[in-house]
Structures are given as structure tokens and as C-alpha cells.
Amino acid sequence: MEMHWIRACCFLRLNDPVNLVGGYYDAGDHVKFGLPMAFTVTMLSWGAIDFDNEIKSCNQLEHTLDAIRWGTDYFIKAHSQPNVLWSQVGDGYSDHYCWERAEDMTTPRTAYKIDSSHPGSDLAGETAAALAAASIAFKPYNSAYSKILLLHAKQLFSFADKFRGRYDNSIPSAKNFYASASGYSDELLWGAAWLHRATGEEYYLKYVVDNAVSLGGTGLAVEEFSWDNKYAGVQILLAKVLMDGKGGKYTSTLKQYQAKADYFACACMQKNNGYNVPITRGGLLYVHEWNNLQYVSSAAFLLAVYSDYLKASNTVLKCPDAQIQPQDLLKFSQSQADYILGKNPESMSYLVGYGSKYPIYVHHRGASIPSTKVLRSTVGCVNGFENWYHRKIGNPNVLYGALVGGPDKNDQYSDERDNYEESEPTISGTAPLVGLFSKLQSLNKNSGKRKFSAQPKFEVPVVFVHSITGTWMVGTKKYYRHKVVIKNTSEKPIRYLKLGVENLTGSLWGLTPSTTQKNAYELPKWQGVLKPGSQFSFVYVQGGPQARVRVLSYY
């Protein structure tokens, strides 16, 4: 269940005012947008907090903390002064004019910031939430780093609260890409709620109570939880405070927060007296036409979390149309995960690299163009559109772990690179799945099922024919000479074929080891192209079972 993240590295102008190396590019682009990036880190951290044992059981805790820290290290550098936060690198307009690899990037790397004169309470509040949540996740393993995160979180929250304003008014170039449509009130409550959980300080609990009405926390009932709208998350976090018996003198207001948390959960469960989240005939929550699955993953995660909170307090969810047991919330959450992984009318896994059928025309620059190790020539801004964006062949690189936008309201999915509403992945959509899948995997282990353990398969027009061409004994051990014939069964040439060879204990001849990936091999340079109907073979020697050979990428 390891997730792969598209990390932004060293593509900055030399005269940039601060070191903004790191962080994550958003979606299929090369812009570092602060708001969805911070939400991504918050959701990764929440999963690592609430489902830490489940993530450990999957042997993914180290990877999860590493993914969180890649974001938090960036935020620490971006928070260069108490009331300054560098919020974006790159410009969405110029970026969308180019289709090129990050290694070939020619677009401006302009850096944008918010400060006391150009406020961004939503962005500063979300980043405070991310750092506070991450401080909890790291506390058992790196207490010194946890304290640093918490210090920055407190400063950013104070900045967000004191200098109020929408970040997309201060950074207009963000408005057409990640507009803060819900405003900044939800992020102020969100940041305070996470700081209360991280510190236990009454100040932050009093803040969400005193501002419950003015900031909409107890007045707004929502049917969406996302990088933009945090109200449902706030309401469920504060419902936990109440259910843990820590409400004290704030109990009456916290009950109002919980009532709105219940509204969200009941709306997802279709038990809210008609005020429900739309759902497709195939059973998928349908919140927005554009990139709907990011809202599904966030909602499914939130329902799984709320299920645990209700169960721990021996409470049921009381909806207008029914009383719902905590385990039923979790079952519904699992139904959304099952849909994502292939239990849907298209029989399509929308998690790239998982299952036997998944999107291969993902709208993503890096995935759609061969790496510099393979295609050593530069791919220019316009050349990328002409030669790669419109190419009618699946992506040469598999973007393992990416969640695409998903099907339309009729459960139909069009796997086309230019269908970005459905085929573009986002980091904010993938992040909730880390905790959610870990939780569901633990349930499957306990029930003897292995639902999420299938290895990804890559459907390409290549077949492998294995044979044993010789055997001999060395002492008491028997060795085998294995021959593998690779056949191109298609009517098109296959270039830059990369193979994964696993369980190999001996020597291999005929393939060239990859310099960028462990247990990966490529055709020798003299072979180059595997023409239609042609074949190529390689051999290896080892004792015991044969190695497993699979296609990693090609074009």
C-alpha cells in the first residue's frame, strides 16, 4: 500500500528571496500551491495519528512520516518570519501553456508570499493545522522536531487570526486554480482545533467556542470536506472533545458542533431527511463534477474517523431517517474505497497501478513523458504537447498510488489525457487514502481477508514464456537455467521497455540493470525497439522457484 508522491525539488531561480526547495507539486502540474499542499499534509498527519497502529501493521509508518516531513520541512522554510509565509512557487497560467518534464522546466518560478499587508488567513490557518497535526504524529518518534513544528504552528495561527483576509486576494494568480471559496473562517477554526489537540491548551478550545457563531462553526451544515472547506473536519474534531468527556464548561457549544458533524455523516449515509450528498447508481458519493474522487476520499476518511470516535464513546449516530451504528459508518466508508479500487460499473481501479485495469492516460506531465534516463533529449514547452500530450499510447511511466478525478455522475469514465476533469490526479485526493486504506486493511487482516494486498498489474501487449533449459547439482543443491522469451503481441512497436524481476537470487544475462530503480531491467541499447510480432529473450540461473517478471513501463 506504499504511496508514491511527486516531490518538488530544486527548480528555483537563483535570485529567489528564500530557499523554497522541497514541497509538492500539485496534481499534474509544476506549481507548488500552498493551500492544497497544506491540507495534504494535515490529512497524512491525521491518518498517522488516528490510524498509527494500522499503518504500522502495514509497515508504512516510516514512509508516511517521510511524506509528511517532506511537506513540513518546506513549510518551516516558507515560514521565514512570524508574519510571513511563502505560499506559492510558479504561476498556473504560464505552467498550463507548457507540457514538459520537471527536469526540462522553462516556466517562471516566481515565488509569492502573504504577510501583514497582504494577509491570507485561510492559507496560514491551514498551514498551522498541518504543522500542529504533524507535531502530534512526530511526537513519539522525534520530540525535538515535534516542538519545532508546534512553534511554527502557533506563530502561523496568530498571524492568521490577527491579520485577516483571503489569500487569493493577496495572490490573485491562485484564484482561478485554488480559490478559497469557503473563505478563511473554517481554516481559523480548523487551525485552533488542531492546536488544541496538539497542546491541550484551553486557549484554543475557548477560541473555537467564542467564535463558533461568528466563524460559522455551529451555524453551517455542510456536505463537503475538502482542501477548501474544512467545516466538517472541525465539527468532528470538536465532537471528539465532547465524546472524550473533556467539554467542561464548553459542553453546550460543543454539542452544537457535534450536531453539525452528525449532519455531515447522515448526509453521506443518505439518512438526512432528503438533504443528502448526491450518490450515483453505482453507489459513489458525487460532490462535484470536477475531480470528484478527491471529495470522496476525504469524506470516506472522515466517516472512518468518526466511526472510531462514536465507537469509543459507545454512541450511535442519530439521523433524521435512522439510527446508525458506528460499524455501519465504517462499512459505508469501505464501500467508497471498494468503488475506488474497482468495485464499480466500469470495473476500473481509479488508483493508478492497482489491479488489472486502471487509467493509463493519466493527465500528468511527468507520467506522460519518458524520464531523462530514457529520453535524453530535452522536451520543450510546445514540443511536449505535440509529441506527448496528444500521443495515443498509454503513459510510459506508471504513477503508482495516484488517485485520478474519477467517473462522471453516470459512473462512466473516459480514460483520455485531455479529459483532465476525470483523468488528473491530486495530492489532496490521495492523502486521505493512506490512513483509510490502513484502517480497512487492518479489518481485512482480522477477518482473514486480504482485500488490499493484490499486486498491481500492467496490461500491455507483452507476454512472457518461461522455460527451464538446464539443471545441475552443486553439492546437495539443485540449480536451474531459466529462459524467458518476451513477445510483442501487438501491431505497434514497443520502446523503452522496463521490466521488474523479483525473487531473483542468482545471475541474469541479456538485460541491462536500471540505474534508477531497484530490481528493474531494460532491453540492451542495441535492441532498442521490440517490433510488432518480434521477440527477445534473456536467461538467469538460480536455485529454487523461478523469478517473477513483470512490465514496469514502456511506450
Coordinates of C-alpha atoms in Angstrom, one line a residue:
M1 CA 0.0 0.0 0.0
E2 CA 3.0 2.3 -0.4
M3 CA 2.1 5.6 -1.9
H4 CA 4.4 7.5 -4.3
W5 CA 4.4 11.3 -4.1
I6 CA 5.5 13.7 -6.7
R7 CA 8.0 15.9 -4.9
A8 CA 9.2 19.3 -6.0
C9 CA 13.0 19.6 -5.7
C10 CA 15.4 22.2 -6.9
F11 CA 13.7 24.1 -9.6
L12 CA 14.1 27.7 -8.4
R13 CA 15.7 30.8 -9.7
L14 CA 19.0 31.7 -8.1
N15 CA 17.6 35.1 -7.0
D16 CA 14.6 33.8 -5.2
P17 CA 14.5 35.5 -1.8
V18 CA 14.3 32.3 0.3
N19 CA 15.2 28.7 0.0
L20 CA 12.0 27.1 -1.2
V21 CA 13.4 23.8 -2.3
G22 CA 11.1 20.9 -1.4
G23 CA 7.3 20.6 -1.1
Y24 CA 4.9 19.0 -3.5
Y25 CA 3.8 19.9 -7.0
D26 CA 0.0 19.9 -7.2
A27 CA -1.9 17.5 -9.5
G28 CA -0.4 17.1 -12.9
D29 CA 1.3 20.5 -12.9
H30 CA 4.5 22.1 -11.7
V31 CA 3.1 24.7 -9.4
K32 CA 3.5 24.5 -5.6
F33 CA 0.1 25.7 -4.4
G34 CA 0.2 26.2 -0.7
L35 CA -3.4 25.6 0.3
P36 CA -3.9 22.1 -1.1
M37 CA -0.4 21.2 -0.2
A38 CA -1.0 22.1 3.5
F39 CA -4.3 20.2 3.5
T40 CA -2.5 17.2 2.1
V41 CA 0.0 17.2 5.0
T42 CA -2.9 17.7 7.5
M43 CA -4.6 14.6 6.2
L44 CA -1.5 12.5 6.1
S45 CA -0.8 13.5 9.7
W46 CA -4.4 12.8 10.8
G47 CA -4.1 9.3 9.4
A48 CA -0.8 8.8 11.1
I49 CA -2.3 9.9 14.4
D50 CA -5.7 8.1 14.4
F51 CA -4.6 5.0 12.5
D52 CA -1.0 4.8 13.6
N53 CA -1.2 1.1 14.7
E54 CA -2.9 0.2 11.4
I55 CA -0.2 2.0 9.4
K56 CA 2.5 0.2 11.5
S57 CA 0.9 -3.1 10.7
C58 CA 1.2 -2.4 7.0
N59 CA 4.9 -1.4 7.5
Q60 CA 4.2 2.0 6.1
L61 CA 4.8 4.3 9.1
E62 CA 8.3 5.3 8.0
H63 CA 7.1 6.1 4.5
T64 CA 4.1 8.1 5.9
L65 CA 6.3 10.2 8.3
D66 CA 8.8 10.7 5.5
A67 CA 6.0 12.0 3.2
I68 CA 4.7 14.3 6.0
R69 CA 8.2 15.7 6.7
W70 CA 8.9 16.5 3.1
G71 CA 6.0 18.9 3.4
T72 CA 6.6 20.2 6.9
D73 CA 10.3 20.9 6.2
Y74 CA 9.2 23.0 3.3
F75 CA 6.6 24.9 5.4
I76 CA 9.3 25.7 8.0
K77 CA 11.5 27.2 5.3
A78 CA 8.5 29.0 3.8
H79 CA 7.6 30.5 7.2
S80 CA 10.6 32.8 7.1
Q81 CA 9.3 35.3 9.6
P82 CA 6.4 35.1 12.2
N83 CA 4.1 37.1 9.9
V84 CA 5.4 35.9 6.6
L85 CA 4.5 32.7 4.7
W86 CA 5.8 32.0 1.2
S87 CA 2.7 30.5 -0.3
Q88 CA 3.2 29.6 -3.9
V89 CA 6.0 28.8 -6.4
G90 CA 5.2 29.1 -10.1
D91 CA 2.3 30.5 -11.9
G92 CA -0.7 28.4 -13.1
Y93 CA -1.2 30.3 -16.3
S94 CA 2.3 30.0 -17.7
D95 CA 2.5 26.5 -16.4
H96 CA -0.6 25.4 -18.3
Y97 CA 0.9 26.7 -21.6
C98 CA 3.7 24.1 -21.3
W99 CA 3.7 20.3 -21.3
E100 CA 7.2 19.3 -20.2
R101 CA 9.0 17.2 -17.6
A102 CA 10.1 18.9 -14.4
E103 CA 13.7 18.3 -15.4
D104 CA 13.1 20.4 -18.6
M105 CA 11.1 23.2 -16.9
T106 CA 11.2 26.5 -18.6
T107 CA 8.3 28.3 -16.9
P108 CA 8.8 31.1 -14.4
R109 CA 9.5 30.0 -10.8
T110 CA 8.1 33.2 -9.3
A111 CA 7.5 32.9 -5.5
Y112 CA 4.5 34.5 -3.8
K113 CA 4.0 35.3 -0.1
I114 CA 1.4 36.5 2.3
D115 CA 2.3 38.9 5.1
S116 CA 0.7 41.5 7.4
S117 CA 0.0 43.8 4.4
H118 CA -1.2 41.0 2.2
P119 CA -3.0 38.6 4.5
G120 CA -4.1 35.0 3.9
S121 CA -5.8 33.7 7.0
D122 CA -7.1 30.6 5.1
L123 CA -3.6 29.6 4.0
A124 CA -1.9 30.5 7.2
G125 CA -4.6 28.7 9.2
E126 CA -4.4 25.6 7.1
T127 CA -0.6 25.5 7.4
A128 CA -0.9 25.9 11.1
A129 CA -3.3 23.0 11.2
A130 CA -0.8 20.9 9.1
L131 CA 2.1 21.7 11.4
A132 CA 0.1 21.1 14.6
A133 CA -1.2 17.8 13.3
A134 CA 2.3 16.8 12.2
S135 CA 3.7 17.7 15.6
I136 CA 1.4 15.0 17.1
A137 CA 2.4 12.4 14.5
F138 CA 6.1 13.0 15.2
K139 CA 5.9 13.4 19.0
P140 CA 6.5 9.7 19.8
Y141 CA 9.4 9.4 17.4
N142 CA 11.1 12.8 17.3
S143 CA 10.1 15.1 20.1
A144 CA 12.6 17.8 19.2
Y145 CA 11.2 18.1 15.7
S146 CA 7.6 18.0 17.1
K147 CA 8.3 21.0 19.3
I148 CA 9.7 23.0 16.3
L149 CA 6.6 22.2 14.3
L150 CA 4.4 23.3 17.1
L151 CA 6.2 26.6 17.5
H152 CA 5.7 27.4 13.8
A153 CA 2.0 26.3 14.1
K154 CA 1.3 28.7 17.0
Q155 CA 3.0 31.6 15.2
L156 CA 1.1 31.0 12.0
F157 CA -2.2 30.7 13.8
S158 CA -1.6 34.1 15.5
F159 CA -0.7 35.6 12.1
A160 CA -3.8 34.1 10.5
D161 CA -6.1 35.4 13.3
K162 CA -4.5 38.9 13.7
F163 CA -4.2 39.8 10.0
R164 CA -7.4 38.6 8.4
G165 CA -8.1 38.2 4.7
R166 CA -8.4 35.7 1.9
Y167 CA -5.1 34.5 0.5
D168 CA -6.4 34.5 -3.1
N169 CA -7.0 38.3 -2.8
S170 CA -3.3 38.7 -1.9
I171 CA -2.2 36.2 -4.5
P172 CA -4.6 36.8 -7.4
S173 CA -2.9 34.2 -9.7
A174 CA -4.2 31.4 -7.3
K175 CA -7.8 32.4 -7.7
N176 CA -8.6 30.5 -10.9
F177 CA -6.9 27.4 -9.6
Y178 CA -7.4 27.1 -5.9
A179 CA -9.8 29.9 -4.9
S180 CA -10.8 30.0 -1.2
A181 CA -14.5 29.8 -1.9
S182 CA -15.4 29.0 1.7
G183 CA -13.4 32.0 2.9
Y184 CA -11.0 31.8 5.8
S185 CA -13.4 31.3 8.8
D186 CA -13.2 27.5 8.5
E187 CA -9.4 27.5 8.5
L188 CA -9.2 29.7 11.6
L189 CA -11.4 27.2 13.4
W190 CA -9.5 24.2 11.9
G191 CA -6.1 25.6 13.0
A192 CA -7.4 26.3 16.5
A193 CA -8.9 22.8 16.8
W194 CA -5.7 21.1 15.8
L195 CA -3.7 23.3 18.1
H196 CA -6.0 22.3 20.9
R197 CA -5.5 18.7 20.1
A198 CA -1.7 19.1 19.9
T199 CA -1.3 21.2 23.1
G200 CA -4.4 20.6 25.2
E201 CA -4.3 24.3 26.0
E202 CA -7.7 25.8 26.9
Y203 CA -6.9 29.0 24.9
Y204 CA -7.6 27.2 21.6
L205 CA -10.7 25.4 22.8
K206 CA -12.1 28.7 24.1
Y207 CA -11.3 30.2 20.7
V208 CA -13.5 27.8 18.8
V209 CA -16.3 28.2 21.3
D210 CA -16.1 32.0 21.4
N211 CA -16.0 32.2 17.6
A212 CA -18.4 29.3 17.0
V213 CA -21.2 31.6 15.7
S214 CA -19.1 34.4 14.1
L215 CA -16.9 32.0 12.1
G216 CA -19.8 29.6 11.2
G217 CA -18.7 26.5 13.1
T218 CA -22.0 25.9 14.7
G219 CA -24.1 27.6 12.1
L220 CA -23.0 26.0 8.9
A221 CA -24.1 22.4 8.0
V222 CA -22.1 21.1 5.1
E223 CA -22.0 18.2 2.7
E224 CA -18.4 18.5 1.6
F225 CA -15.0 18.1 3.2
S226 CA -12.0 19.2 1.1
W227 CA -8.9 21.3 0.7
D228 CA -11.2 24.4 0.6
N229 CA -14.0 23.6 3.1
K230 CA -12.9 22.3 6.5
Y231 CA -16.1 22.8 8.5
A232 CA -17.0 19.0 8.7
G233 CA -13.5 18.2 9.9
V234 CA -13.6 20.9 12.5
Q235 CA -17.0 19.7 13.7
I236 CA -15.9 16.1 14.0
L237 CA -12.6 17.1 15.8
L238 CA -14.6 19.0 18.4
A239 CA -17.3 16.3 18.7
K240 CA -14.4 14.1 19.8
V241 CA -13.5 16.5 22.6
L242 CA -17.1 16.3 23.8
M243 CA -17.3 12.5 23.5
D244 CA -14.0 12.1 25.3
G245 CA -15.6 13.9 28.3
K246 CA -13.4 17.0 28.1
G247 CA -16.0 19.6 27.2
G248 CA -16.4 21.0 30.7
K249 CA -17.9 24.5 30.7
Y250 CA -17.9 24.5 26.9
T251 CA -20.1 21.4 26.6
S252 CA -23.2 23.2 25.3
T253 CA -21.4 24.8 22.3
L254 CA -19.5 21.5 21.6
K255 CA -22.9 19.8 21.3
Q256 CA -23.8 22.3 18.6
Y257 CA -20.6 21.4 16.8
Q258 CA -21.5 17.7 17.1
A259 CA -24.9 18.3 15.7
K260 CA -23.3 19.6 12.5
A261 CA -20.9 16.7 12.5
D262 CA -23.9 14.4 12.6
Y263 CA -25.5 16.3 9.7
F264 CA -22.4 15.7 7.5
A265 CA -22.3 12.0 8.4
C266 CA -26.1 11.5 7.9
A267 CA -26.0 13.3 4.6
C268 CA -23.2 10.9 3.4
M269 CA -25.2 7.9 4.7
Q270 CA -28.3 9.1 2.8
K271 CA -30.3 9.3 6.0
N272 CA -30.7 13.1 6.3
N273 CA -34.4 13.6 5.5
G274 CA -33.7 14.3 1.9
Y275 CA -30.7 16.6 2.5
N276 CA -28.2 14.1 1.3
V277 CA -24.9 14.1 -0.7
P278 CA -25.8 13.0 -4.2
I279 CA -24.9 9.4 -5.0
T280 CA -24.5 7.6 -8.3
R281 CA -26.4 4.5 -9.3
G282 CA -23.1 2.6 -8.8
G283 CA -23.0 3.8 -5.1
L284 CA -20.4 6.6 -5.3
L285 CA -20.8 9.9 -3.5
Y286 CA -20.9 12.6 -6.1
V287 CA -20.0 16.0 -4.7
H288 CA -18.5 17.9 -7.7
E289 CA -18.2 17.3 -11.4
W290 CA -14.6 18.2 -11.5
N291 CA -12.2 15.7 -9.8
N292 CA -15.0 14.2 -7.7
L293 CA -12.9 11.4 -6.1
Q294 CA -10.9 13.8 -4.0
Y295 CA -14.1 14.7 -2.2
V296 CA -15.0 11.0 -1.9
S297 CA -11.6 10.1 -0.4
S298 CA -11.8 12.9 2.2
A299 CA -15.4 12.0 3.1
A300 CA -14.6 8.3 3.4
F301 CA -11.7 9.1 5.6
L302 CA -13.8 11.4 7.8
L303 CA -16.5 8.8 8.2
A304 CA -13.9 6.2 9.2
V305 CA -12.5 8.5 11.8
Y306 CA -16.0 9.4 13.1
S307 CA -16.9 5.8 13.3
D308 CA -14.0 5.2 15.7
Y309 CA -14.9 8.2 17.8
L310 CA -18.5 7.1 18.1
K311 CA -17.5 3.5 18.9
A312 CA -15.0 4.7 21.6
S313 CA -17.8 6.6 23.4
N314 CA -20.4 3.9 22.9
T315 CA -22.5 6.3 20.9
V316 CA -24.7 5.8 17.8
L317 CA -25.2 8.3 15.0
K318 CA -28.8 9.7 15.3
C319 CA -30.0 10.7 11.8
P320 CA -33.5 12.0 10.9
D321 CA -34.2 8.8 9.0
A322 CA -32.4 6.2 11.1
Q323 CA -30.0 5.4 14.0
I324 CA -26.7 4.2 12.6
Q325 CA -24.2 2.1 14.4
P326 CA -20.5 3.1 14.2
Q327 CA -19.7 -0.1 12.2
D328 CA -22.2 0.9 9.6
L329 CA -20.4 4.2 9.0
L330 CA -17.2 2.3 8.5
K331 CA -19.0 -0.1 6.1
F332 CA -20.1 2.8 4.0
S333 CA -16.6 4.2 4.1
Q334 CA -15.3 0.9 2.8
S335 CA -17.9 0.9 0.0
Q336 CA -16.4 4.1 -1.2
A337 CA -12.9 2.6 -1.0
D338 CA -14.1 -0.5 -2.8
Y339 CA -15.6 1.6 -5.6
I340 CA -12.2 3.4 -6.0
L341 CA -10.4 0.1 -6.2
G342 CA -12.6 -1.4 -8.9
K343 CA -16.0 -2.4 -7.5
N344 CA -17.9 -0.2 -9.9
P345 CA -19.8 -0.3 -13.1
E346 CA -16.6 0.2 -15.2
S347 CA -14.7 -2.5 -13.2
M348 CA -11.9 0.1 -13.2
S349 CA -9.5 0.8 -10.4
Y350 CA -9.1 4.6 -10.1
L351 CA -5.9 4.2 -8.1
V352 CA -3.2 4.1 -10.7
G353 CA -1.1 1.0 -10.6
Y354 CA -3.6 -1.1 -8.6
G355 CA -5.5 -4.0 -10.1
S356 CA -5.6 -5.3 -13.6
K357 CA -7.4 -2.3 -15.1
Y358 CA -6.6 1.3 -14.2
P359 CA -6.1 4.6 -16.0
I360 CA -3.1 4.6 -18.3
Y361 CA -3.7 8.1 -19.9
V362 CA -3.3 10.0 -16.6
H363 CA -3.2 13.7 -17.1
H364 CA 0.3 14.2 -15.6
R365 CA 3.3 15.7 -17.2
G366 CA 5.9 13.5 -15.6
A367 CA 4.0 10.3 -16.2
S368 CA 3.2 11.0 -19.8
I369 CA 6.9 11.7 -21.0
P370 CA 9.7 9.2 -20.6
S371 CA 12.3 10.1 -18.0
T372 CA 15.6 11.8 -18.8
K373 CA 17.3 8.4 -18.3
V374 CA 15.3 7.1 -21.2
L375 CA 14.7 10.0 -23.5
R376 CA 17.8 12.1 -23.0
S377 CA 16.8 14.9 -25.3
T378 CA 15.1 18.0 -23.9
V379 CA 11.3 18.1 -24.2
G380 CA 10.3 21.7 -25.0
C381 CA 7.2 23.5 -23.8
V382 CA 5.3 23.2 -27.1
N383 CA 7.0 20.0 -28.2
G384 CA 5.6 18.3 -25.2
F385 CA 2.0 19.0 -26.4
E386 CA 2.8 17.9 -29.9
N387 CA 4.7 14.7 -29.2
W388 CA 3.4 13.5 -25.8
Y389 CA 0.2 15.1 -24.6
H390 CA -1.7 14.1 -27.8
R391 CA 0.1 10.7 -28.2
K392 CA -2.5 7.9 -28.4
I393 CA -0.3 5.5 -26.4
G394 CA -0.6 5.0 -22.6
N395 CA 1.8 6.8 -20.3
P396 CA 5.4 5.5 -20.3
N397 CA 5.6 5.9 -16.5
V398 CA 3.1 4.4 -14.1
L399 CA 2.2 7.0 -11.4
Y400 CA 1.7 4.4 -8.7
G401 CA -0.7 5.4 -5.9
A402 CA -2.2 8.4 -7.7
L403 CA -6.0 8.9 -7.4
V404 CA -7.5 10.3 -10.6
G405 CA -10.5 12.5 -10.7
G406 CA -12.8 9.6 -11.4
P407 CA -16.0 8.9 -13.3
D408 CA -18.9 11.2 -14.0
K409 CA -22.4 11.2 -12.4
N410 CA -23.4 8.2 -14.6
D411 CA -20.4 6.1 -13.3
Q412 CA -18.7 6.4 -16.7
Y413 CA -15.0 7.1 -17.1
S414 CA -13.2 8.3 -20.2
D415 CA -9.5 7.4 -20.0
E416 CA -8.1 10.3 -22.0
R417 CA -5.2 12.5 -21.2
D418 CA -7.0 15.7 -22.2
N419 CA -10.0 14.8 -20.1
Y420 CA -8.4 16.5 -17.1
E421 CA -11.7 16.7 -15.1
E422 CA -11.6 12.9 -14.8
S423 CA -8.0 11.8 -15.5
E424 CA -5.9 14.3 -13.5
P425 CA -4.7 13.2 -10.0
T426 CA -4.3 15.4 -7.0
I427 CA -2.1 15.1 -3.9
S428 CA -5.0 16.3 -1.7
G429 CA -7.2 13.5 -3.0
T430 CA -4.6 10.8 -2.5
A431 CA -3.5 11.8 1.0
P432 CA -6.6 10.6 2.9
L433 CA -6.3 7.2 1.4
V434 CA -3.1 6.4 3.4
G435 CA -5.0 6.3 6.7
L436 CA -8.2 5.0 5.2
F437 CA -6.6 2.0 3.4
S438 CA -4.6 1.2 6.5
K439 CA -7.7 1.1 8.6
L440 CA -9.6 -1.1 6.2
Q441 CA -6.6 -3.4 5.7
S442 CA -6.4 -4.0 9.4
L443 CA -10.1 -5.0 9.4
N444 CA -9.4 -7.4 6.5
K445 CA -6.5 -8.9 8.3
N446 CA -8.6 -9.5 11.4
S447 CA -11.3 -11.2 9.2
G448 CA -8.8 -13.3 7.3
K449 CA -9.3 -11.4 4.1
R450 CA -6.6 -9.7 2.0
K451 CA -8.6 -7.3 0.0
F452 CA -5.9 -4.6 -0.4
S453 CA -2.9 -6.9 -0.9
A454 CA -3.2 -7.5 -4.6
Q455 CA -0.1 -6.6 -6.6
P456 CA -0.6 -4.1 -9.4
K457 CA -0.6 -5.4 -12.9
F458 CA 0.1 -3.5 -16.0
E459 CA -2.0 -4.5 -19.1
V460 CA 0.4 -4.2 -22.0
P461 CA 0.7 -6.2 -25.2
V462 CA 3.6 -8.3 -24.0
V463 CA 3.6 -11.9 -23.0
F464 CA 6.4 -13.9 -21.2
V465 CA 7.2 -17.5 -21.9
H466 CA 9.2 -19.1 -19.2
S467 CA 11.2 -22.4 -19.7
I468 CA 13.9 -24.3 -17.9
T469 CA 16.8 -25.1 -20.3
G470 CA 19.2 -26.8 -18.0
T471 CA 19.7 -28.2 -14.5
W472 CA 22.7 -29.3 -12.4
M473 CA 23.7 -30.1 -8.8
V474 CA 26.2 -28.3 -6.7
G475 CA 26.6 -30.4 -3.6
T476 CA 23.1 -31.1 -2.4
K477 CA 21.5 -28.0 -4.1
K478 CA 19.9 -28.1 -7.5
Y479 CA 20.3 -25.1 -9.9
Y480 CA 18.2 -24.2 -12.9
R481 CA 18.9 -22.3 -16.0
H482 CA 15.8 -20.3 -16.8
K483 CA 15.0 -18.7 -20.2
V484 CA 12.4 -16.0 -20.6
V485 CA 11.1 -15.1 -24.0
I486 CA 9.5 -11.6 -24.3
K487 CA 6.9 -11.4 -27.1
N488 CA 5.3 -8.3 -28.6
T489 CA 1.8 -9.4 -29.4
S490 CA 0.6 -6.0 -30.6
E491 CA 0.7 -4.4 -34.0
K492 CA 2.8 -1.5 -32.7
P493 CA 6.5 -1.2 -31.8
I494 CA 7.3 -1.2 -28.0
R495 CA 10.1 1.2 -27.0
Y496 CA 11.9 1.7 -23.7
L497 CA 10.5 -1.4 -22.1
K498 CA 11.4 -1.6 -18.4
L499 CA 10.9 -4.9 -16.6
G500 CA 10.7 -5.7 -12.9
V501 CA 12.5 -9.0 -12.0
E502 CA 11.6 -10.1 -8.4
N503 CA 12.7 -13.1 -6.3
L504 CA 16.0 -13.2 -8.3
T505 CA 18.7 -15.0 -6.3
G506 CA 21.2 -15.7 -9.0
S507 CA 22.8 -14.1 -12.1
L508 CA 21.0 -12.7 -15.1
W509 CA 22.2 -12.2 -18.7
G510 CA 20.7 -10.4 -21.6
L511 CA 19.2 -7.3 -19.9
T512 CA 20.7 -4.1 -18.7
P513 CA 20.1 -3.2 -15.0
S514 CA 18.3 0.1 -14.5
T515 CA 20.3 2.9 -12.9
T516 CA 17.2 4.5 -11.3
Q517 CA 15.2 1.6 -9.9
K518 CA 16.0 -1.4 -7.8
N519 CA 15.2 -4.9 -9.3
A520 CA 14.4 -3.2 -12.7
Y521 CA 16.0 -4.0 -16.0
E522 CA 15.8 -2.6 -19.6
L523 CA 16.4 -4.0 -23.0
P524 CA 20.0 -3.6 -24.1
K525 CA 20.7 -0.5 -26.2
W526 CA 21.4 -2.5 -29.4
Q527 CA 17.9 -4.0 -29.1
G528 CA 16.1 -0.7 -28.6
V529 CA 12.7 -1.4 -30.1
L530 CA 10.6 -4.6 -29.8
K531 CA 8.9 -4.6 -33.2
P532 CA 5.4 -6.0 -33.7
G533 CA 5.4 -9.8 -33.6
S534 CA 9.0 -10.0 -32.6
Q535 CA 10.6 -11.4 -29.5
F536 CA 13.6 -11.2 -27.3
S537 CA 15.0 -13.5 -24.6
F538 CA 17.1 -13.4 -21.6
V539 CA 18.4 -16.0 -19.1
Y540 CA 19.1 -16.3 -15.4
V541 CA 20.4 -19.0 -13.1
Q542 CA 19.3 -19.7 -9.6
G543 CA 18.2 -22.4 -7.2
G544 CA 14.5 -22.8 -6.2
P545 CA 11.4 -21.2 -7.7
Q546 CA 11.5 -19.0 -10.9
A547 CA 11.7 -15.2 -10.7
R548 CA 8.7 -13.1 -11.2
V549 CA 8.9 -10.9 -14.3
R550 CA 6.5 -8.0 -15.0
V551 CA 6.3 -4.8 -17.1
L552 CA 7.0 -1.6 -15.2
S553 CA 6.8 0.9 -18.1
Y554 CA 7.0 1.3 -21.8
Y555 CA 5.8 3.5 -24.6

